[in-house]
Amino acid sequence: MHIVVCVKQVPDTKIIKINPKTNTLDRRSAPAILNPFDAHAVQEAVKIKKRIGGTVSVLSMGPPQAVAIIKNSIEIGADRGYLISDRAFAGADTLATSYALSKALEKIQEEMPIDMVICGKHAIDGDTGQVGPGIARRLDIPPVTNVIEVTEVNHKEKKVLIKRKQINGYEVIEAQLPCLLTVEKEVNEIEYAPMPNMIKAARYEPTVWSVNDLNDVDKAQLGLKGSPTVVGKMFTPPKPEGGKRLEGTSDEQVRELVTLLAEKKNLFNFDVNNS
Amino acid sequence: MEEYSGVWVFIEVDEEKNIEGVSLELLGAGRALADKLNVPLAGVLLGDNIRGLANQVIYSGADTVYVVDHPVLNLYRTEAFMKAVILLAEKYKPEIFLYGATPNGKDLASAIATDLSTGLTADTTMLDIDLEKRLLEASRPAFGGNIMATILCKKHRPQMATVRPKVMKALQPDDSRLGKIIEEELELREEDMRTKVLEIVKDVTKKANLADAHVIVAGGKGLGDQQGFQLIHELAETIGASVGGTRDVIEAGWLPHELQIGQTGETVTPKIYFAIGISGAIQHVVGMKNSEIIIAINKNPEAAIFDVATYGIVGDAHEIVPKLIQQFKGISKGDLSYV
């Protein structure tokens, strides 16, 4: 069983600041981390490997510093890492990203056939969730998005049983291998990295490919050039008026609020005091 | 590109053959875009035995409904739905194509955009048209935070976007509206499908409650720590409300994932929304700003949450909330029974 996990290095959006003058991201203000959803994707691949055996590879596209998240993935238990890094990839939107990653996956496939690709549900810097299903389309394998449980993997019969999150609940899906999954955080708990993995990760050097190392690449589909979407403008939305600021001591404010809510009671059809 | 014309909405149907709310909302939003461009609005309706829903799509704003009715389309699967949508899009060439930002809508739109080599904007919360250039302006909160980005797709058609549920407004259905229903045939075979939906399990837990809740008490990082967050639970229990939290709160592990409100969580529209210790980052605000009454409690008078609040109290949640609980408890049922 060969599982490839696609991982992305992202700025920690909990910390990142926006430059209010230019409306751009101040990338220096935040540390670069392994996208949290991707960490769960790596963990799930490692879980499957522990259950039925196999190899877990991770693949990333990014600048040379993105080696750091491949090392993070090795700590979690991945066996191999690949980084595609080239100026030609820069500025890619989701369409150009899925193209570059699918070309790299084709190359990995030459080394060892791929049974499953796992991605995080989305990256916390873009929040799109479009790259995973895009890769599945390009490789012509079925996608199963929003996975909350990988119930069973049967490598012999080339089948996998999955729970997929839906609007109100979940569905149980049987998919043929090879397939692509995108995982929610609920899919597993990240385990502490065992010491041997950490030692391995510290020494690990991933395979790094430039665009010329990949086969049959149409460069017009890469990077900024290959991206149909552009950011037109960035703006802070017009501020609404804001409502009534309550005044007085905290006791007075609380009393006024409760009175105001009581006055509005005709608006509502619920029982606020159900104690 | 000139050959592409018209605005399309993907109509999502649940397993009980009801049209999802977000699709009706998109017909409302799509109607406005189509009128601005002076082109027709169409719905794309796929499923097994769903022809009967076509009129509802017209009553909700569409001029045309494209229908593919086939047993293999019974429940959503990317490969089957994708084939049907690509067939229609290549034949009729819409200039704009909108999908609900639901699990199925996002999955389908991503596959279609890849196949048609066109641009797709995710989780849009504002839609407009640049009439001069006939461009769709799809805006969304960016960088997980405090700013909106308008995404354009200048040179490829259709221009596609997924749109957050409960952000756009559906039209009042009008059963005197007339429209065209065009049914297409498509050869699909079950044995070619590589995925099967074996079972659908409806969730009756907290998340469903959150989306339907009349009153929500939501807390943010301003509560300090998990213990401070207990105040949120206490207030919610006192007034019979559901509990929600910001992205930070969920990432800190104070609440389970399904209780996240905002761009990457749930969008909610309760009658009353308490935002306590929440600064009001855009990514949170887009998930709750359509609540009827918003009450903000925050010690920072400059906090952005006050901009969307109906009533604001500047103060420390740890001081205000216990008093609020006491007040609510002290009120006799008759005085504050909103029945």
PDB file of N, CA and C in Angstrom, chain A residues 14 23 126-128 130 134 137 140 145 164 166-174 176 229-230 232-235 237 239 242-246 250-251 253 258 261-262 264-265 268-273, chain B residues 82 103-104 106-107 110 114-115 120 122-123 140 143 147-152 194-196 198-199 201-203 207 215 239 247 251 271 282 301 306-307 309-313 319 323 327 331 333 336 338:
ATOM      1  N   LYS A  14      -3.256  32.181  13.033  1.00  0.00           N
ATOM      2  CA  LYS A  14      -3.683  32.650  14.360  1.00  0.00           C
ATOM      3  C   LYS A  14      -2.842  33.857  14.770  1.00  0.00           C
ATOM      4  N   ASN A  23      -2.788  46.656   3.072  1.00  0.00           N
ATOM      5  CA  ASN A  23      -3.738  45.547   3.027  1.00  0.00           C
ATOM      6  C   ASN A  23      -3.100  44.236   2.570  1.00  0.00           C
ATOM      7  N   GLY A 126      -5.467  29.710   2.661  1.00  0.00           N
ATOM      8  CA  GLY A 126      -6.318  29.960   1.493  1.00  0.00           C
ATOM      9  C   GLY A 126      -7.754  29.576   1.760  1.00  0.00           C
ATOM     10  N   ASP A 127      -7.960  28.570   2.619  1.00  0.00           N
ATOM     11  CA  ASP A 127      -9.311  28.103   2.969  1.00  0.00           C
ATOM     12  C   ASP A 127     -10.146  27.718   1.744  1.00  0.00           C
ATOM     13  N   THR A 128      -9.561  27.206   0.685  1.00  0.00           N
ATOM     14  CA  THR A 128     -10.401  26.914  -0.481  1.00  0.00           C
ATOM     15  C   THR A 128     -10.856  25.457  -0.539  1.00  0.00           C
ATOM     16  N   GLN A 130      -9.915  23.341  -2.736  1.00  0.00           N
ATOM     17  CA  GLN A 130     -10.140  23.021  -4.149  1.00  0.00           C
ATOM     18  C   GLN A 130      -9.020  22.199  -4.773  1.00  0.00           C
ATOM     19  N   GLY A 134      -9.227  18.791  -7.294  1.00  0.00           N
ATOM     20  CA  GLY A 134      -8.621  19.106  -8.589  1.00  0.00           C
ATOM     21  C   GLY A 134      -7.594  18.047  -8.981  1.00  0.00           C
ATOM     22  N   ARG A 137      -9.297  14.860 -10.102  1.00  0.00           N
ATOM     23  CA  ARG A 137      -9.816  14.994 -11.469  1.00  0.00           C
ATOM     24  C   ARG A 137      -8.690  14.779 -12.487  1.00  0.00           C
ATOM     25  N   ASP A 140      -7.648  11.327 -12.677  1.00  0.00           N
ATOM     26  CA  ASP A 140      -8.829  10.507 -12.969  1.00  0.00           C
ATOM     27  C   ASP A 140      -9.021   9.395 -11.950  1.00  0.00           C
ATOM     28  N   THR A 145     -14.250  13.760  -0.434  1.00  0.00           N
ATOM     29  CA  THR A 145     -13.863  14.925   0.356  1.00  0.00           C
ATOM     30  C   THR A 145     -14.492  14.869   1.751  1.00  0.00           C
ATOM     31  N   ARG A 164     -17.987  10.172   5.302  1.00  0.00           N
ATOM     32  CA  ARG A 164     -17.817  11.512   4.748  1.00  0.00           C
ATOM     33  C   ARG A 164     -18.823  12.459   5.397  1.00  0.00           C
ATOM     34  N   GLN A 166     -21.360  15.346   5.926  1.00  0.00           N
ATOM     35  CA  GLN A 166     -22.341  15.991   5.062  1.00  0.00           C
ATOM     36  C   GLN A 166     -22.967  17.176   5.788  1.00  0.00           C
ATOM     37  N   ILE A 167     -23.914  17.855   5.131  1.00  0.00           N
ATOM     38  CA  ILE A 167     -24.499  19.054   5.741  1.00  0.00           C
ATOM     39  C   ILE A 167     -25.056  18.740   7.126  1.00  0.00           C
ATOM     40  N   ASN A 168     -25.844  17.668   7.231  1.00  0.00           N
ATOM     41  CA  ASN A 168     -26.429  17.311   8.533  1.00  0.00           C
ATOM     42  C   ASN A 168     -26.128  15.857   8.847  1.00  0.00           C
ATOM     43  N   GLY A 169     -24.885  15.545   9.118  1.00  0.00           N
ATOM     44  CA  GLY A 169     -24.554  14.163   9.435  1.00  0.00           C
ATOM     45  C   GLY A 169     -23.419  13.670   8.571  1.00  0.00           C
ATOM     46  N   TYR A 170     -23.483  12.381   8.231  1.00  0.00           N
ATOM     47  CA  TYR A 170     -22.410  11.860   7.388  1.00  0.00           C
ATOM     48  C   TYR A 170     -22.942  10.760   6.493  1.00  0.00           C
ATOM     49  N   GLU A 171     -22.149  10.388   5.477  1.00  0.00           N
ATOM     50  CA  GLU A 171     -22.529   9.262   4.633  1.00  0.00           C
ATOM     51  C   GLU A 171     -21.412   8.227   4.640  1.00  0.00           C
ATOM     52  N   VAL A 172     -21.790   6.980   4.473  1.00  0.00           N
ATOM     53  CA  VAL A 172     -20.817   5.895   4.407  1.00  0.00           C
ATOM     54  C   VAL A 172     -20.577   5.594   2.935  1.00  0.00           C
ATOM     55  N   ILE A 173     -19.312   5.679   2.524  1.00  0.00           N
ATOM     56  CA  ILE A 173     -18.986   5.532   1.110  1.00  0.00           C
ATOM     57  C   ILE A 173     -17.998   4.392   0.922  1.00  0.00           C
ATOM     58  N   GLU A 174     -18.246   3.602  -0.107  1.00  0.00           N
ATOM     59  CA  GLU A 174     -17.256   2.615  -0.512  1.00  0.00           C
ATOM     60  C   GLU A 174     -16.617   3.128  -1.797  1.00  0.00           C
ATOM     61  N   GLN A 176     -13.301   2.683  -4.709  1.00  0.00           N
ATOM     62  CA  GLN A 176     -12.252   1.806  -5.223  1.00  0.00           C
ATOM     63  C   GLN A 176     -10.900   2.493  -5.099  1.00  0.00           C
ATOM     64  N   THR A 229      -7.533  32.724 -11.999  1.00  0.00           N
ATOM     65  CA  THR A 229      -8.068  33.728 -11.066  1.00  0.00           C
ATOM     66  C   THR A 229      -6.981  34.709 -10.641  1.00  0.00           C
ATOM     67  N   VAL A 230      -7.390  35.957 -10.449  1.00  0.00           N
ATOM     68  CA  VAL A 230      -6.485  36.971  -9.916  1.00  0.00           C
ATOM     69  C   VAL A 230      -7.207  37.712  -8.791  1.00  0.00           C
ATOM     70  N   GLY A 232      -8.462  40.876  -7.463  1.00  0.00           N
ATOM     71  CA  GLY A 232      -8.775  42.184  -8.019  1.00  0.00           C
ATOM     72  C   GLY A 232      -8.437  43.281  -7.040  1.00  0.00           C
ATOM     73  N   LYS A 233      -9.008  43.183  -5.864  1.00  0.00           N
ATOM     74  CA  LYS A 233      -8.693  44.173  -4.824  1.00  0.00           C
ATOM     75  C   LYS A 233      -8.850  43.555  -3.456  1.00  0.00           C
ATOM     76  N   MET A 234      -8.176  44.190  -2.503  1.00  0.00           N
ATOM     77  CA  MET A 234      -8.327  43.797  -1.106  1.00  0.00           C
ATOM     78  C   MET A 234      -8.996  44.970  -0.406  1.00  0.00           C
ATOM     79  N   PHE A 235      -9.937  44.679   0.462  1.00  0.00           N
ATOM     80  CA  PHE A 235     -10.581  45.789   1.154  1.00  0.00           C
ATOM     81  C   PHE A 235     -11.123  45.340   2.505  1.00  0.00           C
ATOM     82  N   PRO A 237     -14.356  45.504   4.638  1.00  0.00           N
ATOM     83  CA  PRO A 237     -15.736  45.785   4.257  1.00  0.00           C
ATOM     84  C   PRO A 237     -16.235  47.044   4.941  1.00  0.00           C
ATOM     85  N   LYS A 239     -17.849  49.529   7.235  1.00  0.00           N
ATOM     86  CA  LYS A 239     -18.270  49.280   8.613  1.00  0.00           C
ATOM     87  C   LYS A 239     -19.758  49.529   8.762  1.00  0.00           C
ATOM     88  N   GLY A 242     -23.116  50.028  13.581  1.00  0.00           N
ATOM     89  CA  GLY A 242     -22.933  49.664  14.975  1.00  0.00           C
ATOM     90  C   GLY A 242     -24.219  50.017  15.695  1.00  0.00           C
ATOM     91  N   GLY A 243     -24.471  49.352  16.790  1.00  0.00           N
ATOM     92  CA  GLY A 243     -25.751  49.579  17.450  1.00  0.00           C
ATOM     93  C   GLY A 243     -25.597  50.489  18.651  1.00  0.00           C
ATOM     94  N   LYS A 244     -26.381  50.185  19.648  1.00  0.00           N
ATOM     95  CA  LYS A 244     -26.437  51.022  20.839  1.00  0.00           C
ATOM     96  C   LYS A 244     -25.404  50.552  21.857  1.00  0.00           C
ATOM     97  N   ARG A 245     -24.524  51.471  22.247  1.00  0.00           N
ATOM     98  CA  ARG A 245     -23.609  51.158  23.344  1.00  0.00           C
ATOM     99  C   ARG A 245     -24.349  51.427  24.657  1.00  0.00           C
ATOM    100  N   LEU A 246     -24.405  50.449  25.482  1.00  0.00           N
ATOM    101  CA  LEU A 246     -25.079  50.656  26.759  1.00  0.00           C
ATOM    102  C   LEU A 246     -24.149  51.418  27.685  1.00  0.00           C
ATOM    103  N   SER A 250     -21.740  48.523  35.381  1.00  0.00           N
ATOM    104  CA  SER A 250     -21.992  47.226  34.755  1.00  0.00           C
ATOM    105  C   SER A 250     -23.361  46.691  35.174  1.00  0.00           C
ATOM    106  N   ASP A 251     -23.757  46.937  36.415  1.00  0.00           N
ATOM    107  CA  ASP A 251     -25.080  46.484  36.859  1.00  0.00           C
ATOM    108  C   ASP A 251     -26.183  47.152  36.048  1.00  0.00           C
ATOM    109  N   GLN A 253     -25.911  48.439  33.052  1.00  0.00           N
ATOM    110  CA  GLN A 253     -25.873  47.971  31.661  1.00  0.00           C
ATOM    111  C   GLN A 253     -26.568  46.614  31.524  1.00  0.00           C
ATOM    112  N   VAL A 258     -31.206  43.342  29.660  1.00  0.00           N
ATOM    113  CA  VAL A 258     -32.264  42.361  29.896  1.00  0.00           C
ATOM    114  C   VAL A 258     -33.632  43.005  29.644  1.00  0.00           C
ATOM    115  N   LEU A 261     -34.173  43.250  25.889  1.00  0.00           N
ATOM    116  CA  LEU A 261     -34.522  41.950  25.313  1.00  0.00           C
ATOM    117  C   LEU A 261     -35.972  41.600  25.638  1.00  0.00           C
ATOM    118  N   ALA A 262     -36.377  41.943  26.847  1.00  0.00           N
ATOM    119  CA  ALA A 262     -37.760  41.656  27.247  1.00  0.00           C
ATOM    120  C   ALA A 262     -38.739  42.433  26.377  1.00  0.00           C
ATOM    121  N   LYS A 264     -38.365  43.215  23.338  1.00  0.00           N
ATOM    122  CA  LYS A 264     -38.380  42.663  21.986  1.00  0.00           C
ATOM    123  C   LYS A 264     -39.064  41.306  21.936  1.00  0.00           C
ATOM    124  N   LYS A 265     -39.701  40.936  23.031  1.00  0.00           N
ATOM    125  CA  LYS A 265     -40.104  39.541  23.098  1.00  0.00           C
ATOM    126  C   LYS A 265     -41.090  39.144  22.001  1.00  0.00           C
ATOM    127  N   PHE A 268     -39.847  37.117  19.119  1.00  0.00           N
ATOM    128  CA  PHE A 268     -39.347  35.753  19.272  1.00  0.00           C
ATOM    129  C   PHE A 268     -40.454  34.776  19.584  1.00  0.00           C
ATOM    130  N   ASN A 269     -40.136  33.536  19.269  1.00  0.00           N
ATOM    131  CA  ASN A 269     -41.112  32.511  19.596  1.00  0.00           C
ATOM    132  C   ASN A 269     -40.459  31.422  20.428  1.00  0.00           C
ATOM    133  N   PHE A 270     -39.572  31.845  21.284  1.00  0.00           N
ATOM    134  CA  PHE A 270     -38.935  30.851  22.141  1.00  0.00           C
ATOM    135  C   PHE A 270     -39.062  31.294  23.590  1.00  0.00           C
ATOM    136  N   ASP A 271     -38.752  30.384  24.442  1.00  0.00           N
ATOM    137  CA  ASP A 271     -38.857  30.636  25.874  1.00  0.00           C
ATOM    138  C   ASP A 271     -37.462  30.848  26.420  1.00  0.00           C
ATOM    139  N   VAL A 272     -37.180  32.089  26.759  1.00  0.00           N
ATOM    140  CA  VAL A 272     -35.811  32.401  27.151  1.00  0.00           C
ATOM    141  C   VAL A 272     -35.494  31.861  28.539  1.00  0.00           C
ATOM    142  N   ASN A 273     -36.513  31.748  29.361  1.00  0.00           N
ATOM    143  CA  ASN A 273     -36.242  31.294  30.721  1.00  0.00           C
ATOM    144  C   ASN A 273     -36.801  29.888  30.902  1.00  0.00           C
TER     145      ASN A 273
ATOM    146  N   MET B  82     -20.405  15.183 -12.220  1.00  0.00           N
ATOM    147  CA  MET B  82     -19.458  15.926 -13.034  1.00  0.00           C
ATOM    148  C   MET B  82     -19.737  15.715 -14.517  1.00  0.00           C
ATOM    149  N   PRO B 103     -20.411  20.607   1.245  1.00  0.00           N
ATOM    150  CA  PRO B 103     -19.468  19.547   0.865  1.00  0.00           C
ATOM    151  C   PRO B 103     -19.638  19.125  -0.599  1.00  0.00           C
ATOM    152  N   ASN B 104     -20.867  18.899  -1.049  1.00  0.00           N
ATOM    153  CA  ASN B 104     -21.064  18.457  -2.424  1.00  0.00           C
ATOM    154  C   ASN B 104     -20.796  19.567  -3.435  1.00  0.00           C
ATOM    155  N   LYS B 106     -18.829  22.183  -3.201  1.00  0.00           N
ATOM    156  CA  LYS B 106     -17.403  22.491  -3.317  1.00  0.00           C
ATOM    157  C   LYS B 106     -16.668  21.395  -4.076  1.00  0.00           C
ATOM    158  N   ASP B 107     -17.018  20.165  -3.789  1.00  0.00           N
ATOM    159  CA  ASP B 107     -16.408  19.009  -4.436  1.00  0.00           C
ATOM    160  C   ASP B 107     -16.689  19.046  -5.946  1.00  0.00           C
ATOM    161  N   SER B 110     -14.995  22.074  -7.824  1.00  0.00           N
ATOM    162  CA  SER B 110     -13.546  21.892  -8.003  1.00  0.00           C
ATOM    163  C   SER B 110     -13.260  20.972  -9.178  1.00  0.00           C
ATOM    164  N   THR B 114     -11.555  22.192 -12.858  1.00  0.00           N
ATOM    165  CA  THR B 114     -10.353  21.530 -13.361  1.00  0.00           C
ATOM    166  C   THR B 114     -10.598  21.045 -14.785  1.00  0.00           C
ATOM    167  N   ASP B 115     -11.729  20.438 -14.994  1.00  0.00           N
ATOM    168  CA  ASP B 115     -12.035  19.894 -16.305  1.00  0.00           C
ATOM    169  C   ASP B 115     -12.176  20.983 -17.365  1.00  0.00           C
ATOM    170  N   LEU B 120     -12.080  29.304 -10.214  1.00  0.00           N
ATOM    171  CA  LEU B 120     -13.104  29.027  -9.207  1.00  0.00           C
ATOM    172  C   LEU B 120     -12.730  29.753  -7.924  1.00  0.00           C
ATOM    173  N   ALA B 122     -13.547  30.234  -3.924  1.00  0.00           N
ATOM    174  CA  ALA B 122     -14.139  29.421  -2.867  1.00  0.00           C
ATOM    175  C   ALA B 122     -14.838  30.269  -1.815  1.00  0.00           C
ATOM    176  N   ASP B 123     -15.943  29.758  -1.294  1.00  0.00           N
ATOM    177  CA  ASP B 123     -16.585  30.325  -0.106  1.00  0.00           C
ATOM    178  C   ASP B 123     -16.824  31.823  -0.199  1.00  0.00           C
ATOM    179  N   ARG B 140     -14.442  37.360  -0.806  1.00  0.00           N
ATOM    180  CA  ARG B 140     -14.431  36.431   0.314  1.00  0.00           C
ATOM    181  C   ARG B 140     -13.427  36.910   1.353  1.00  0.00           C
ATOM    182  N   PHE B 143      -7.046  35.227   4.099  1.00  0.00           N
ATOM    183  CA  PHE B 143      -6.018  35.018   5.124  1.00  0.00           C
ATOM    184  C   PHE B 143      -6.617  34.685   6.477  1.00  0.00           C
ATOM    185  N   ILE B 147      -9.755  40.667   6.384  1.00  0.00           N
ATOM    186  CA  ILE B 147      -9.755  41.451   5.167  1.00  0.00           C
ATOM    187  C   ILE B 147     -10.519  40.690   4.085  1.00  0.00           C
ATOM    188  N   MET B 148     -11.132  41.443   3.176  1.00  0.00           N
ATOM    189  CA  MET B 148     -11.858  40.808   2.072  1.00  0.00           C
ATOM    190  C   MET B 148     -11.010  40.906   0.804  1.00  0.00           C
ATOM    191  N   ALA B 149     -11.065  39.857  -0.010  1.00  0.00           N
ATOM    192  CA  ALA B 149     -10.393  39.885  -1.306  1.00  0.00           C
ATOM    193  C   ALA B 149     -11.440  39.668  -2.385  1.00  0.00           C
ATOM    194  N   THR B 150     -11.368  40.468  -3.443  1.00  0.00           N
ATOM    195  CA  THR B 150     -12.250  40.276  -4.595  1.00  0.00           C
ATOM    196  C   THR B 150     -11.478  39.492  -5.649  1.00  0.00           C
ATOM    197  N   ILE B 151     -12.032  38.351  -6.031  1.00  0.00           N
ATOM    198  CA  ILE B 151     -11.338  37.493  -6.986  1.00  0.00           C
ATOM    199  C   ILE B 151     -12.011  37.620  -8.347  1.00  0.00           C
ATOM    200  N   LEU B 152     -11.196  37.766  -9.379  1.00  0.00           N
ATOM    201  CA  LEU B 152     -11.698  37.910 -10.744  1.00  0.00           C
ATOM    202  C   LEU B 152     -11.166  36.776 -11.607  1.00  0.00           C
ATOM    203  N   ARG B 194     -17.015   4.366  -9.533  1.00  0.00           N
ATOM    204  CA  ARG B 194     -15.994   3.812  -8.640  1.00  0.00           C
ATOM    205  C   ARG B 194     -16.276   4.114  -7.167  1.00  0.00           C
ATOM    206  N   THR B 195     -17.386   4.798  -6.916  1.00  0.00           N
ATOM    207  CA  THR B 195     -17.789   5.022  -5.522  1.00  0.00           C
ATOM    208  C   THR B 195     -19.266   4.651  -5.366  1.00  0.00           C
ATOM    209  N   LYS B 196     -19.608   4.214  -4.152  1.00  0.00           N
ATOM    210  CA  LYS B 196     -20.995   3.892  -3.826  1.00  0.00           C
ATOM    211  C   LYS B 196     -21.330   4.534  -2.494  1.00  0.00           C
ATOM    212  N   LEU B 198     -23.231   3.948   0.626  1.00  0.00           N
ATOM    213  CA  LEU B 198     -23.883   2.779   1.227  1.00  0.00           C
ATOM    214  C   LEU B 198     -24.972   3.180   2.219  1.00  0.00           C
ATOM    215  N   GLU B 199     -24.759   4.331   2.857  1.00  0.00           N
ATOM    216  CA  GLU B 199     -25.682   4.693   3.946  1.00  0.00           C
ATOM    217  C   GLU B 199     -25.594   6.195   4.200  1.00  0.00           C
ATOM    218  N   VAL B 201     -26.358   8.882   7.284  1.00  0.00           N
ATOM    219  CA  VAL B 201     -26.700   8.962   8.701  1.00  0.00           C
ATOM    220  C   VAL B 201     -26.930  10.424   9.057  1.00  0.00           C
ATOM    221  N   LYS B 202     -28.129  10.712   9.536  1.00  0.00           N
ATOM    222  CA  LYS B 202     -28.466  12.082   9.923  1.00  0.00           C
ATOM    223  C   LYS B 202     -27.957  12.351  11.333  1.00  0.00           C
ATOM    224  N   ASP B 203     -27.350  13.490  11.485  1.00  0.00           N
ATOM    225  CA  ASP B 203     -26.797  13.873  12.770  1.00  0.00           C
ATOM    226  C   ASP B 203     -27.860  14.632  13.555  1.00  0.00           C
ATOM    227  N   LYS B 207     -24.292  20.119  16.281  1.00  0.00           N
ATOM    228  CA  LYS B 207     -24.085  20.937  15.101  1.00  0.00           C
ATOM    229  C   LYS B 207     -25.408  21.304  14.445  1.00  0.00           C
ATOM    230  N   VAL B 215     -31.341  31.000  19.878  1.00  0.00           N
ATOM    231  CA  VAL B 215     -30.445  31.818  20.696  1.00  0.00           C
ATOM    232  C   VAL B 215     -29.092  31.107  20.765  1.00  0.00           C
ATOM    233  N   ILE B 239     -30.395  30.428  29.823  1.00  0.00           N
ATOM    234  CA  ILE B 239     -31.413  30.949  28.908  1.00  0.00           C
ATOM    235  C   ILE B 239     -31.803  29.939  27.836  1.00  0.00           C
ATOM    236  N   ARG B 247     -12.923  30.478  15.779  1.00  0.00           N
ATOM    237  CA  ARG B 247     -11.874  29.581  15.300  1.00  0.00           C
ATOM    238  C   ARG B 247     -10.775  29.388  16.349  1.00  0.00           C
ATOM    239  N   GLU B 251      -9.532  25.943  17.951  1.00  0.00           N
ATOM    240  CA  GLU B 251      -8.144  25.499  17.811  1.00  0.00           C
ATOM    241  C   GLU B 251      -7.462  25.321  19.156  1.00  0.00           C
ATOM    242  N   LYS B 271     -32.122  34.314  16.369  1.00  0.00           N
ATOM    243  CA  LYS B 271     -32.824  35.537  16.770  1.00  0.00           C
ATOM    244  C   LYS B 271     -31.906  36.394  17.652  1.00  0.00           C
ATOM    245  N   ILE B 282     -13.212  39.337  10.624  1.00  0.00           N
ATOM    246  CA  ILE B 282     -14.154  39.144   9.518  1.00  0.00           C
ATOM    247  C   ILE B 282     -14.520  37.678   9.360  1.00  0.00           C
ATOM    248  N   PRO B 301     -13.077  48.671  23.829  1.00  0.00           N
ATOM    249  CA  PRO B 301     -14.125  49.488  23.202  1.00  0.00           C
ATOM    250  C   PRO B 301     -13.940  49.625  21.691  1.00  0.00           C
ATOM    251  N   PHE B 306     -18.257  45.372  17.923  1.00  0.00           N
ATOM    252  CA  PHE B 306     -19.254  46.403  18.247  1.00  0.00           C
ATOM    253  C   PHE B 306     -19.868  47.016  16.983  1.00  0.00           C
ATOM    254  N   ASP B 307     -19.131  46.937  15.859  1.00  0.00           N
ATOM    255  CA  ASP B 307     -19.663  47.501  14.616  1.00  0.00           C
ATOM    256  C   ASP B 307     -20.883  46.734  14.122  1.00  0.00           C
ATOM    257  N   ALA B 309     -22.795  44.891  16.240  1.00  0.00           N
ATOM    258  CA  ALA B 309     -23.660  44.587  17.383  1.00  0.00           C
ATOM    259  C   ALA B 309     -24.904  45.463  17.407  1.00  0.00           C
ATOM    260  N   THR B 310     -26.003  44.892  17.850  1.00  0.00           N
ATOM    261  CA  THR B 310     -27.216  45.678  18.086  1.00  0.00           C
ATOM    262  C   THR B 310     -27.069  46.414  19.417  1.00  0.00           C
ATOM    263  N   TYR B 311     -26.591  45.660  20.420  1.00  0.00           N
ATOM    264  CA  TYR B 311     -26.328  46.254  21.724  1.00  0.00           C
ATOM    265  C   TYR B 311     -24.909  45.880  22.156  1.00  0.00           C
ATOM    266  N   GLY B 312     -24.180  46.862  22.659  1.00  0.00           N
ATOM    267  CA  GLY B 312     -22.816  46.575  23.077  1.00  0.00           C
ATOM    268  C   GLY B 312     -22.581  46.934  24.528  1.00  0.00           C
ATOM    269  N   ILE B 313     -21.877  46.064  25.210  1.00  0.00           N
ATOM    270  CA  ILE B 313     -21.454  46.377  26.568  1.00  0.00           C
ATOM    271  C   ILE B 313     -19.936  46.302  26.602  1.00  0.00           C
ATOM    272  N   GLU B 319     -16.858  39.804  34.614  1.00  0.00           N
ATOM    273  CA  GLU B 319     -17.678  40.581  35.528  1.00  0.00           C
ATOM    274  C   GLU B 319     -19.126  40.653  35.019  1.00  0.00           C
ATOM    275  N   LYS B 323     -23.304  38.589  36.161  1.00  0.00           N
ATOM    276  CA  LYS B 323     -24.424  39.478  36.484  1.00  0.00           C
ATOM    277  C   LYS B 323     -25.602  39.228  35.550  1.00  0.00           C
ATOM    278  N   GLN B 327     -29.333  38.164  36.535  1.00  0.00           N
ATOM    279  CA  GLN B 327     -30.510  38.907  36.085  1.00  0.00           C
ATOM    280  C   GLN B 327     -31.522  37.996  35.407  1.00  0.00           C
ATOM    281  N   ILE B 331     -35.493  36.872  36.755  1.00  0.00           N
ATOM    282  CA  ILE B 331     -36.692  37.333  36.063  1.00  0.00           C
ATOM    283  C   ILE B 331     -37.770  36.259  36.120  1.00  0.00           C
ATOM    284  N   LYS B 333     -40.809  34.097  34.936  1.00  0.00           N
ATOM    285  CA  LYS B 333     -41.040  33.507  33.628  1.00  0.00           C
ATOM    286  C   LYS B 333     -41.965  34.374  32.767  1.00  0.00           C
ATOM    287  N   LEU B 336     -40.304  37.408  30.849  1.00  0.00           N
ATOM    288  CA  LEU B 336     -39.365  37.205  29.764  1.00  0.00           C
ATOM    289  C   LEU B 336     -39.663  35.921  28.999  1.00  0.00           C
ATOM    290  N   TYR B 338     -40.788  34.570  25.866  1.00  0.00           N
ATOM    291  CA  TYR B 338     -40.981  35.051  24.497  1.00  0.00           C
ATOM    292  C   TYR B 338     -41.893  34.133  23.702  1.00  0.00           C
TER     293      TYR B 338
END
